[in-house]
XYZ file of C-alpha atoms in Angstrom:
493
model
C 28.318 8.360 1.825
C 25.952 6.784 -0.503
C 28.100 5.255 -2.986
C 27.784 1.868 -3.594
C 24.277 2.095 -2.116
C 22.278 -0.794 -4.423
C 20.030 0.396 -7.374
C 16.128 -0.749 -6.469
C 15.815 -0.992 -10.155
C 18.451 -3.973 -9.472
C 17.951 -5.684 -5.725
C 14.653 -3.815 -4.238
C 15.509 -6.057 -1.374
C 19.629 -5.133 -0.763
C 18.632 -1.466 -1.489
C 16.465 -1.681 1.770
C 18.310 -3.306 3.791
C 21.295 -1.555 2.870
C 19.507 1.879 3.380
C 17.960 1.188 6.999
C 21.981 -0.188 7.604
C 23.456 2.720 5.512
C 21.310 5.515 7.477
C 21.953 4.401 10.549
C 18.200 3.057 11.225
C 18.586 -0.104 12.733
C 21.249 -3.315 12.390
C 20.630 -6.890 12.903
C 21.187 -8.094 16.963
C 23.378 -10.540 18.112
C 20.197 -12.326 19.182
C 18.892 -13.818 16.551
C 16.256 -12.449 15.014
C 15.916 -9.293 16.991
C 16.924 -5.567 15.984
C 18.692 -2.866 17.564
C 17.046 0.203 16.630
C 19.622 2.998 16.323
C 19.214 6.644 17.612
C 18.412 7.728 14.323
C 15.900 4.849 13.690
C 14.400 5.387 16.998
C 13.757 9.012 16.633
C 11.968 8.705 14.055
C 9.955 6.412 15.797
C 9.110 8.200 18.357
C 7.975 11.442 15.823
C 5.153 8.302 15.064
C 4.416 7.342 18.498
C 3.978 11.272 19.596
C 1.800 11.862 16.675
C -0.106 9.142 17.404
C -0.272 9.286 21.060
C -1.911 12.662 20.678
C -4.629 11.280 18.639
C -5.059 8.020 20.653
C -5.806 10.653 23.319
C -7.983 13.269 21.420
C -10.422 10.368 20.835
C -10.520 9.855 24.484
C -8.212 6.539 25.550
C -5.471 7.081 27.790
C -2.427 4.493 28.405
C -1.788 1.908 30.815
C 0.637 -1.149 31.331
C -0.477 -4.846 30.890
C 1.967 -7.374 31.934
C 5.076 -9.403 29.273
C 4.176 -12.603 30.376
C 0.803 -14.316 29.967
C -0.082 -18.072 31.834
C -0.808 -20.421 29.424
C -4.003 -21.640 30.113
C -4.701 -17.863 29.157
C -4.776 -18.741 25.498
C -6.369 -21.576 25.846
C -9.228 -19.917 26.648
C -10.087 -18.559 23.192
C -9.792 -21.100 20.312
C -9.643 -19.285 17.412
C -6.705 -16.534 19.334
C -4.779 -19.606 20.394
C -5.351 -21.231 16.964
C -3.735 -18.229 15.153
C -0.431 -17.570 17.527
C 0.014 -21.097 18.835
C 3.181 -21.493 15.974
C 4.818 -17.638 16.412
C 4.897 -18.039 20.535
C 7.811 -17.871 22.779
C 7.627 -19.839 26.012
C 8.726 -19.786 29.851
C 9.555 -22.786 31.458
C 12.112 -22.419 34.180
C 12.812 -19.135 36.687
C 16.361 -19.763 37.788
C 19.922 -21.211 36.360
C 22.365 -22.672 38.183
C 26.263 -23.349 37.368
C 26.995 -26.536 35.681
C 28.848 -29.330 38.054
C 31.491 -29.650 35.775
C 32.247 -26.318 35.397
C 30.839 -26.128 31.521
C 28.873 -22.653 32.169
C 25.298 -22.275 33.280
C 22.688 -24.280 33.074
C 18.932 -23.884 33.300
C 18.096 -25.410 37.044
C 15.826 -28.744 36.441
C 13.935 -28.644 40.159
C 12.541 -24.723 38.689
C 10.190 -25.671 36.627
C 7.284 -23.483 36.633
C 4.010 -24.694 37.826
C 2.515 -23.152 34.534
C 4.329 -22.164 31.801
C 4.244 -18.448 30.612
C 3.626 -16.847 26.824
C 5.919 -13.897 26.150
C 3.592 -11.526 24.829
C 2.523 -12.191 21.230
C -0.706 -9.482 21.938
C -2.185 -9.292 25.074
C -6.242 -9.541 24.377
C -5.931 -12.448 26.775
C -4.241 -10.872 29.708
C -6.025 -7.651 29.646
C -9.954 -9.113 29.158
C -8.751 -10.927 32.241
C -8.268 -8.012 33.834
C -11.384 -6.307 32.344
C -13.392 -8.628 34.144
C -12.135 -7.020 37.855
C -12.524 -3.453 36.704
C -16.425 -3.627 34.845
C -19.239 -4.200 36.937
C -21.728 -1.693 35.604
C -23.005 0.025 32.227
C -20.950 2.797 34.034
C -17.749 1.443 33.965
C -18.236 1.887 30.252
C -16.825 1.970 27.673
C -13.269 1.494 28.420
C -10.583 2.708 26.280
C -7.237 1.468 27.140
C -4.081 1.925 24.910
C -0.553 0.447 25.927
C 2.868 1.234 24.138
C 4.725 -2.015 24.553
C 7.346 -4.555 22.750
C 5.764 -7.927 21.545
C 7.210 -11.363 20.409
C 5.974 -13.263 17.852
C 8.862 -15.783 16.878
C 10.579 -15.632 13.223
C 12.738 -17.477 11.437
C 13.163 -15.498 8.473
C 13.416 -11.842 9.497
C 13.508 -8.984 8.025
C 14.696 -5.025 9.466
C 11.244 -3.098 10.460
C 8.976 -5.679 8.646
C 9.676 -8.785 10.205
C 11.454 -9.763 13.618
C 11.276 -11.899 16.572
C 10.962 -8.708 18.753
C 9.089 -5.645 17.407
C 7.626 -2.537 19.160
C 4.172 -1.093 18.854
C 1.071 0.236 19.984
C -2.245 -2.001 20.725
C -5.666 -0.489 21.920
C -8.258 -2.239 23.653
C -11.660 -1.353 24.352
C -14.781 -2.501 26.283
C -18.354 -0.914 25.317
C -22.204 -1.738 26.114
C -23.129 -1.968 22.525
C -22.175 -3.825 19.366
C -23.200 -0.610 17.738
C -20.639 1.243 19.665
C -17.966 -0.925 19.686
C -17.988 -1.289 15.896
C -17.966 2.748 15.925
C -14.529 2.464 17.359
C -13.569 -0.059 14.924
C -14.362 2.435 12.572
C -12.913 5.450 13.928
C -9.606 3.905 15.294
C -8.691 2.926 11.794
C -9.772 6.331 10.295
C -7.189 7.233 13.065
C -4.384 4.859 11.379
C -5.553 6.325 7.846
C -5.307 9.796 8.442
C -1.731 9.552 10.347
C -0.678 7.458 7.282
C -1.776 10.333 5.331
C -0.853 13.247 7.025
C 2.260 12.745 8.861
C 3.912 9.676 6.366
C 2.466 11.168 3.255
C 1.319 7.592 2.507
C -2.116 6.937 0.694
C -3.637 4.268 2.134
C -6.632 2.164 1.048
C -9.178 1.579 4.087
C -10.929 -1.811 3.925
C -11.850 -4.776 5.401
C -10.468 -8.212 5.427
C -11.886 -11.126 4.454
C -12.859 -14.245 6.714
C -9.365 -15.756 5.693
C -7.316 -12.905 6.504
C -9.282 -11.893 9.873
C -7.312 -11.414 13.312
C -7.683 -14.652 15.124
C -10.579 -14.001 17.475
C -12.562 -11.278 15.713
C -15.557 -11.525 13.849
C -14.116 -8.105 11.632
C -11.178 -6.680 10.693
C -10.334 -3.046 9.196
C -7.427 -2.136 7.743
C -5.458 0.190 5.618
C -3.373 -0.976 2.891
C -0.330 0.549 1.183
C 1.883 0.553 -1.779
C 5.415 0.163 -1.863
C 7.932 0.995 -4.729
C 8.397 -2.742 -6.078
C 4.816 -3.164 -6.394
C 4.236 -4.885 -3.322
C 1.623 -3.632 -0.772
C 1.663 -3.420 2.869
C -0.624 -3.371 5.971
C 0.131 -0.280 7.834
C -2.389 -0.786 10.230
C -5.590 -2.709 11.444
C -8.210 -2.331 13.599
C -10.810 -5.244 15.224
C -14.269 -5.852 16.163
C -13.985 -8.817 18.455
C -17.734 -8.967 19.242
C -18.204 -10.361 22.708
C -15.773 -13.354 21.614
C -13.135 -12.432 24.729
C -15.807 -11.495 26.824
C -17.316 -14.346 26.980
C -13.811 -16.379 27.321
C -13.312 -14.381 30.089
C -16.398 -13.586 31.485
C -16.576 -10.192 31.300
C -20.085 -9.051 32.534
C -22.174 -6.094 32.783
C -24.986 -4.549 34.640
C -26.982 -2.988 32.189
C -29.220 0.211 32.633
C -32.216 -1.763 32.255
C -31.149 -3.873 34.953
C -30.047 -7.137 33.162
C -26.750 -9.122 32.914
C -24.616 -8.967 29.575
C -21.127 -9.622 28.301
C -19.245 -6.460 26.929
C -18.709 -5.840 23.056
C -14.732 -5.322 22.360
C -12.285 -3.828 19.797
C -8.254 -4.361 19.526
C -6.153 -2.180 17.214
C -2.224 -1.688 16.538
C 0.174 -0.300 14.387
C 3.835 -1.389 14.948
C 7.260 -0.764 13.672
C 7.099 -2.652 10.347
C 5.310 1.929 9.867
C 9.163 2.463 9.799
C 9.388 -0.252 7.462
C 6.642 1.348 4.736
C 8.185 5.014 5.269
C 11.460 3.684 3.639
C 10.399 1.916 0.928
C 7.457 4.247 0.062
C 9.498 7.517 -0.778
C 13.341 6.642 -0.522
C 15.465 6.658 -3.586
C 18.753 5.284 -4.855
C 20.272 8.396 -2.998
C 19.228 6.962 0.339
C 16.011 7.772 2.680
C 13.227 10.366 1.739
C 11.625 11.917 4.547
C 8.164 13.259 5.039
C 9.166 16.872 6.881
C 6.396 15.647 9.703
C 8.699 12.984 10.828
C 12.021 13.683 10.076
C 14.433 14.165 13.126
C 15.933 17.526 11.958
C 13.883 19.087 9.136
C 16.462 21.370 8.424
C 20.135 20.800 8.325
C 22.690 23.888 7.966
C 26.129 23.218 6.610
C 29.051 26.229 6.215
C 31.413 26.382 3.591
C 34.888 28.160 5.361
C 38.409 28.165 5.312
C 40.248 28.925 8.635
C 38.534 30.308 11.829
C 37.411 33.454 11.040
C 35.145 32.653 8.372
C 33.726 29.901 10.536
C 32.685 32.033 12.998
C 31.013 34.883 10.671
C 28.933 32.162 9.032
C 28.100 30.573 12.777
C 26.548 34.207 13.854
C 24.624 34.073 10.551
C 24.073 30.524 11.124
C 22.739 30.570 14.664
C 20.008 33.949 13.698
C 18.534 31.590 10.997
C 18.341 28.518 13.356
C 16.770 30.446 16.138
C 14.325 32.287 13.783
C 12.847 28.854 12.075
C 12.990 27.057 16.066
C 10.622 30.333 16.648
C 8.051 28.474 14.018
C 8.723 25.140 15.903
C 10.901 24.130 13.075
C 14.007 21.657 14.136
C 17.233 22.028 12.639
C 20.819 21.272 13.157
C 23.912 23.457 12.379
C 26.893 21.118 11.461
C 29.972 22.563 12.472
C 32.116 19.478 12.866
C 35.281 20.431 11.496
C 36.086 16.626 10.963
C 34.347 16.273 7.741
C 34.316 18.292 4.491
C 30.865 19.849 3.508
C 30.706 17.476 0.329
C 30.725 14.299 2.732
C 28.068 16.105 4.805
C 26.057 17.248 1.733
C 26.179 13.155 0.893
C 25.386 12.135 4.756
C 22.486 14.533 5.094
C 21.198 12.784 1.425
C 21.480 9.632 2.713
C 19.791 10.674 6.120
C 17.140 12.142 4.226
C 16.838 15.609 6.044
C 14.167 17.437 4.054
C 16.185 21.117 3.552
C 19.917 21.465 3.772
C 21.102 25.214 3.767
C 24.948 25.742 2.915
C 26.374 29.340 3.445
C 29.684 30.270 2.545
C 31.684 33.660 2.804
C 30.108 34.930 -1.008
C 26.971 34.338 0.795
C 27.333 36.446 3.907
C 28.604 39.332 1.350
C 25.699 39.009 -0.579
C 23.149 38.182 1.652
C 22.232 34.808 0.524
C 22.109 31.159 1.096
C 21.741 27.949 -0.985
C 18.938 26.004 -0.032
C 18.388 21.830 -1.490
C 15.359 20.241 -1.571
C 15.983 16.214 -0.594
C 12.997 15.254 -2.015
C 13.721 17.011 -5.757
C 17.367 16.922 -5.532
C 16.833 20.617 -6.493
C 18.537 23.607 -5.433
C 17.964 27.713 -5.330
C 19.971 30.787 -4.358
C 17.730 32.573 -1.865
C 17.784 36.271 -1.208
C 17.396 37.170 2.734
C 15.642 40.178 2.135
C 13.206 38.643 -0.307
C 11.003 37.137 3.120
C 11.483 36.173 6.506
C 13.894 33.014 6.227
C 11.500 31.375 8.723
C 7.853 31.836 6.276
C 10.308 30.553 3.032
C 11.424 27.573 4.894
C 8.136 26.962 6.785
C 6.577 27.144 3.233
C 8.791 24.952 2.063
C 8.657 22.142 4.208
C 4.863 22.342 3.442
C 5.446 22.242 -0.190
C 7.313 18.962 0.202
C 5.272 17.082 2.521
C 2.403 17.695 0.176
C 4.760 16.619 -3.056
C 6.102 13.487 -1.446
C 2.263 12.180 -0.477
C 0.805 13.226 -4.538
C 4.448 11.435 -6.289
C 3.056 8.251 -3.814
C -0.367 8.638 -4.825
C 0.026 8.849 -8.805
C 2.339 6.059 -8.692
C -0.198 3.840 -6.507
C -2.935 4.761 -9.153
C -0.620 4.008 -11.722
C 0.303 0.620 -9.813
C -3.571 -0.247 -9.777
C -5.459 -2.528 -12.215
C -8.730 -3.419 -12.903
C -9.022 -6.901 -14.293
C -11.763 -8.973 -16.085
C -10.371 -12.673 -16.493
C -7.998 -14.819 -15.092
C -5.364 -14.598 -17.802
C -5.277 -10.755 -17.067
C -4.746 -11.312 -13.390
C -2.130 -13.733 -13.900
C -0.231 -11.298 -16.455
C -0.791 -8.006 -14.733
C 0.798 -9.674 -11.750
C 3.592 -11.223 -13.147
C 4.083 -8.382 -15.502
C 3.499 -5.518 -13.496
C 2.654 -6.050 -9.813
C 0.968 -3.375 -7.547
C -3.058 -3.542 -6.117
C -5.188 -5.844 -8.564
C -8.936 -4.958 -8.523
C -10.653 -8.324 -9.629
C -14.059 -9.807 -9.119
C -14.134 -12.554 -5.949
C -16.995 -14.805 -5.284
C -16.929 -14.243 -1.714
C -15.793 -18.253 -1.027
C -12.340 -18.888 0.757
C -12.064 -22.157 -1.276
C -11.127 -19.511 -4.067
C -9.236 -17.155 -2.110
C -6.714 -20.263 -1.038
C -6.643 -21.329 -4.453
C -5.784 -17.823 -5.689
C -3.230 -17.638 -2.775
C -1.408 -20.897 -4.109
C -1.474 -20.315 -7.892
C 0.267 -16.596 -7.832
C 1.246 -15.756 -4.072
C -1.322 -13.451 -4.076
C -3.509 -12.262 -1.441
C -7.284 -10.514 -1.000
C -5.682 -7.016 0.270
C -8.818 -6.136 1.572
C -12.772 -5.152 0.387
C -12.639 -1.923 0.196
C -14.997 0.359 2.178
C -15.812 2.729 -0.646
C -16.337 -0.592 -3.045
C -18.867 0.012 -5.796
C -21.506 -2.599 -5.364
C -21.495 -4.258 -8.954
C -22.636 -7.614 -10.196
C -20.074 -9.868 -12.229
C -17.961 -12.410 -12.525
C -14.873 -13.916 -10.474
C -11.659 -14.131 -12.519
C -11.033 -17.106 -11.277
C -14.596 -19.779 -10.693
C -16.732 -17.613 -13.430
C -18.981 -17.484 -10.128
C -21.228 -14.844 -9.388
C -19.127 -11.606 -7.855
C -20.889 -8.938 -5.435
C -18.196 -6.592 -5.920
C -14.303 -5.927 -6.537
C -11.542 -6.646 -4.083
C -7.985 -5.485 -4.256
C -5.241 -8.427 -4.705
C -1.387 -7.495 -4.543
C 1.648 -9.848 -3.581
C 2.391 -8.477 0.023
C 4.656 -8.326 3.158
């Protein structure tokens, strides 16, 4: 199954978009642009969105529905947000077609012109602040904490599967409170949120930090973030999270009655995570043998192949077969018994590789006489003969799965300290980047003049400040000016 599949030492970029093609993630659409995610792809996907849907809803925010299309004048109302989507939007001009006269095909229908012409969603701040303003009235209606699953469009010429396309699905939360105080709380806490999920459930160390004035969601006076590091030594935002001050509150005119008995506009957040998670998953752990999957998200965490010839050995190793499956289900473990007699057990051994199902147990007749089965790792490549009398098959395999959840999230970790350099001058910065790639911890002098200048010389970009910075005195690589602190650089997607 995986032959042929491109060596990242080679083409990191083929490899990846062979693999999502490969392993039946997701292909490129016939509209241009756009994905289809496949059934594989998509379950995966929605392992993230239950995860995360759980915790949106532990911390209190339930979900709701905001409409696709957004009027115009809508965008208009916020400079900076219109500013930093005007060039990405898709737009609505006409309602109706009608067949052409001379019989050429359809034909968009001159006399339906819209009145005003409508965004397709690029994020929907706008739409939903004007919708705040009908449902908060009083310090009581507050604070607000609205999440919506939904697809956005942000248009793309040069796409890319998970990371970049016209289309893309996600997640975006946004909240209304009384209090700058409070609504940078949930800044906080909504990408502690995004950090731990990354952590937990993708096995992906993240760095949390915060973005400079340059890099800043259009509309928000802060921006948190966690940062990632993929295999070629490029990172990745997996996440971000916004204080947006009373900036759409005021362009909207979204007014409380406080308890003291004054008028005030409400202090807002916005925070999403989308697809391009799917995106950082692959080219985190996979290998040259196809995808690596955390055992948190993978569709089937265990896969069980039999080895037979002829009938009656297929159906001694199925009554083994199902007592195993229904033991590890009992520990809310999911696994699939392949009995397709269509394929030989060395294609599915290669399939399930490429698929990256975390455990694959193969049983043959020797192993029904002797009480056994063969369990693989996918993360190690490594196998062992395991004794069914040794422990419950359920506690090994439950064990297991924890073992390799924990050992994909410390290989990511060692190699993102090993991909991270602290620098002293510019030469250094230059080198280490050419050379070497990965998260570049440099002194900045705070200015943007420098940032852009930074930006243009190597294609690299201020990843973020990060939160747990040590506050040290030196000097930028670049000006020699006076530096409050490091920031982490990186080429990035």
């Amino acid at each position: 199954m995986s032959k042929g599949l491109p060596k990242r030492s080679e083409d990191y970029s083929l490899w990846y978009n062979e693999l999502v093609k490969r392993a039946d993630l997701a292909e490129n659409s016939a509209v241009r642009g756009c994905m289809v995610i496949k059934p594989y792809g998509f379950s995966i996907w929605e392992k993230m969105q239950a995860e995360l849907d759980r915790m949106f809803k532990e911390t209190g925010h339930t979900n709701a529905y905001f409409p696709l299309f957004i009027p115009k004048s809508y965008l208009s109302k916020e400079a900076s947000h219109v500013e930093g989507f005007a060039k990405e939007c898709a737009v609505v001009t006409h309602y109706r077609l009608k067949n052409a006269e001379d019989g050429s095909g359809v034909i968009v229908d001159p006399e339906a012109k819209l009145e005003e012409e409508l965004i397709v969603r690029p994020t929907s701040e706008t739409v939903i602040w004007s919708t705040y303003k009908n449902w908060i009235q009083s310090y009581r209606d507050l604070p607000l904490l609205i999440n919506q699953w939904a697809n956005v469009v942000r248009w793309e010429m040069r796409t890319r599967l998970f990371l970049r396309t016209a289309e893309f699905l996600w997640q975006e939360g946004h909240t209304a409170h009384a209090t700058a105080e409070e609504a940078k709380a949930e800044t906080l806490q909504m990408m502690q949120v995004y950090a731990q999920f990354a952590e937990e459930f993708m096995a992906l160390p993240v760095i949390r930090g915060r973005k400079t004035e340059n890099e800043r969601f259009a509309g928000a006076d802060d921006t948190l973030c966690i940062e990632a590091m993929m295999q070629d030594g490029k990172a990745l935002q997996a996440g971000t999270s916004h204080f947006l001050g009373q900036n759409f509150a005021k362009a909207f005119d979204v007014k409380f009655a406080t308890k003291e008995g004054g008028l005030d506009y409400v202090w807002g957040t916005s925070w999403g995570v989308s697809t391009r998670l799917m995106g950082a998953l692959i080219m985190a752990h996979s290998d040259d043998n196809g995808l690596v999957l955390p055992p948190k998200l993978a569709p089937n965490q265990v896969v069980i192949v039999p080895i037979y010839r002829g009938e009656a050995e297929l159906e001694a190793i199925s009554e083994k077969a199902k007592e195993i499956m229904m033991a590890l289900r009992s520990k809310g473990i999911s696994v699939k018994f392949d009995d397709r007699d269509t394929h030989k057990p060395g294609w599915k051994f290669a399939e399930y590789e490429l698929k990256g199902v975390p455990v694959r147990i193969a049983m043959g007749p020797r192993d029904l006489e002797n009480g056994t089965i063969e369990i693989a790792r996918r993360d190690t490549l490594t196998k062992e003969t395991f004794q069914l009398s040794e422990m419950p098959v359920e506690e090994k395999i439950s064990s297991l799965l924890e073992e390799i959840q924990k050992s994909i999230f410390e290989k990511a970790l060692s190699f993102r300290k090993e991909m991270t350099t602290e620098v002293n001058s510019w030469e250094e910065f230059q080198q280490v980047l050419d050379q070497k790639g990965g998260f570049v911890s440099a002194h900045w002098d705070g200015t943007s003049e420098t940032e852009d200048k930074i930006k243009e010389l190597t294609k690299a970009t201020i990843r973020c400040i990060p939160l747990d910075r040590k506050e040290e005195s030196g000097a930028c690589v670049f000006s020699g000016k006076p530096s409050e602190g490091r920031v982490y650089f990186a080429k990035a997607y």
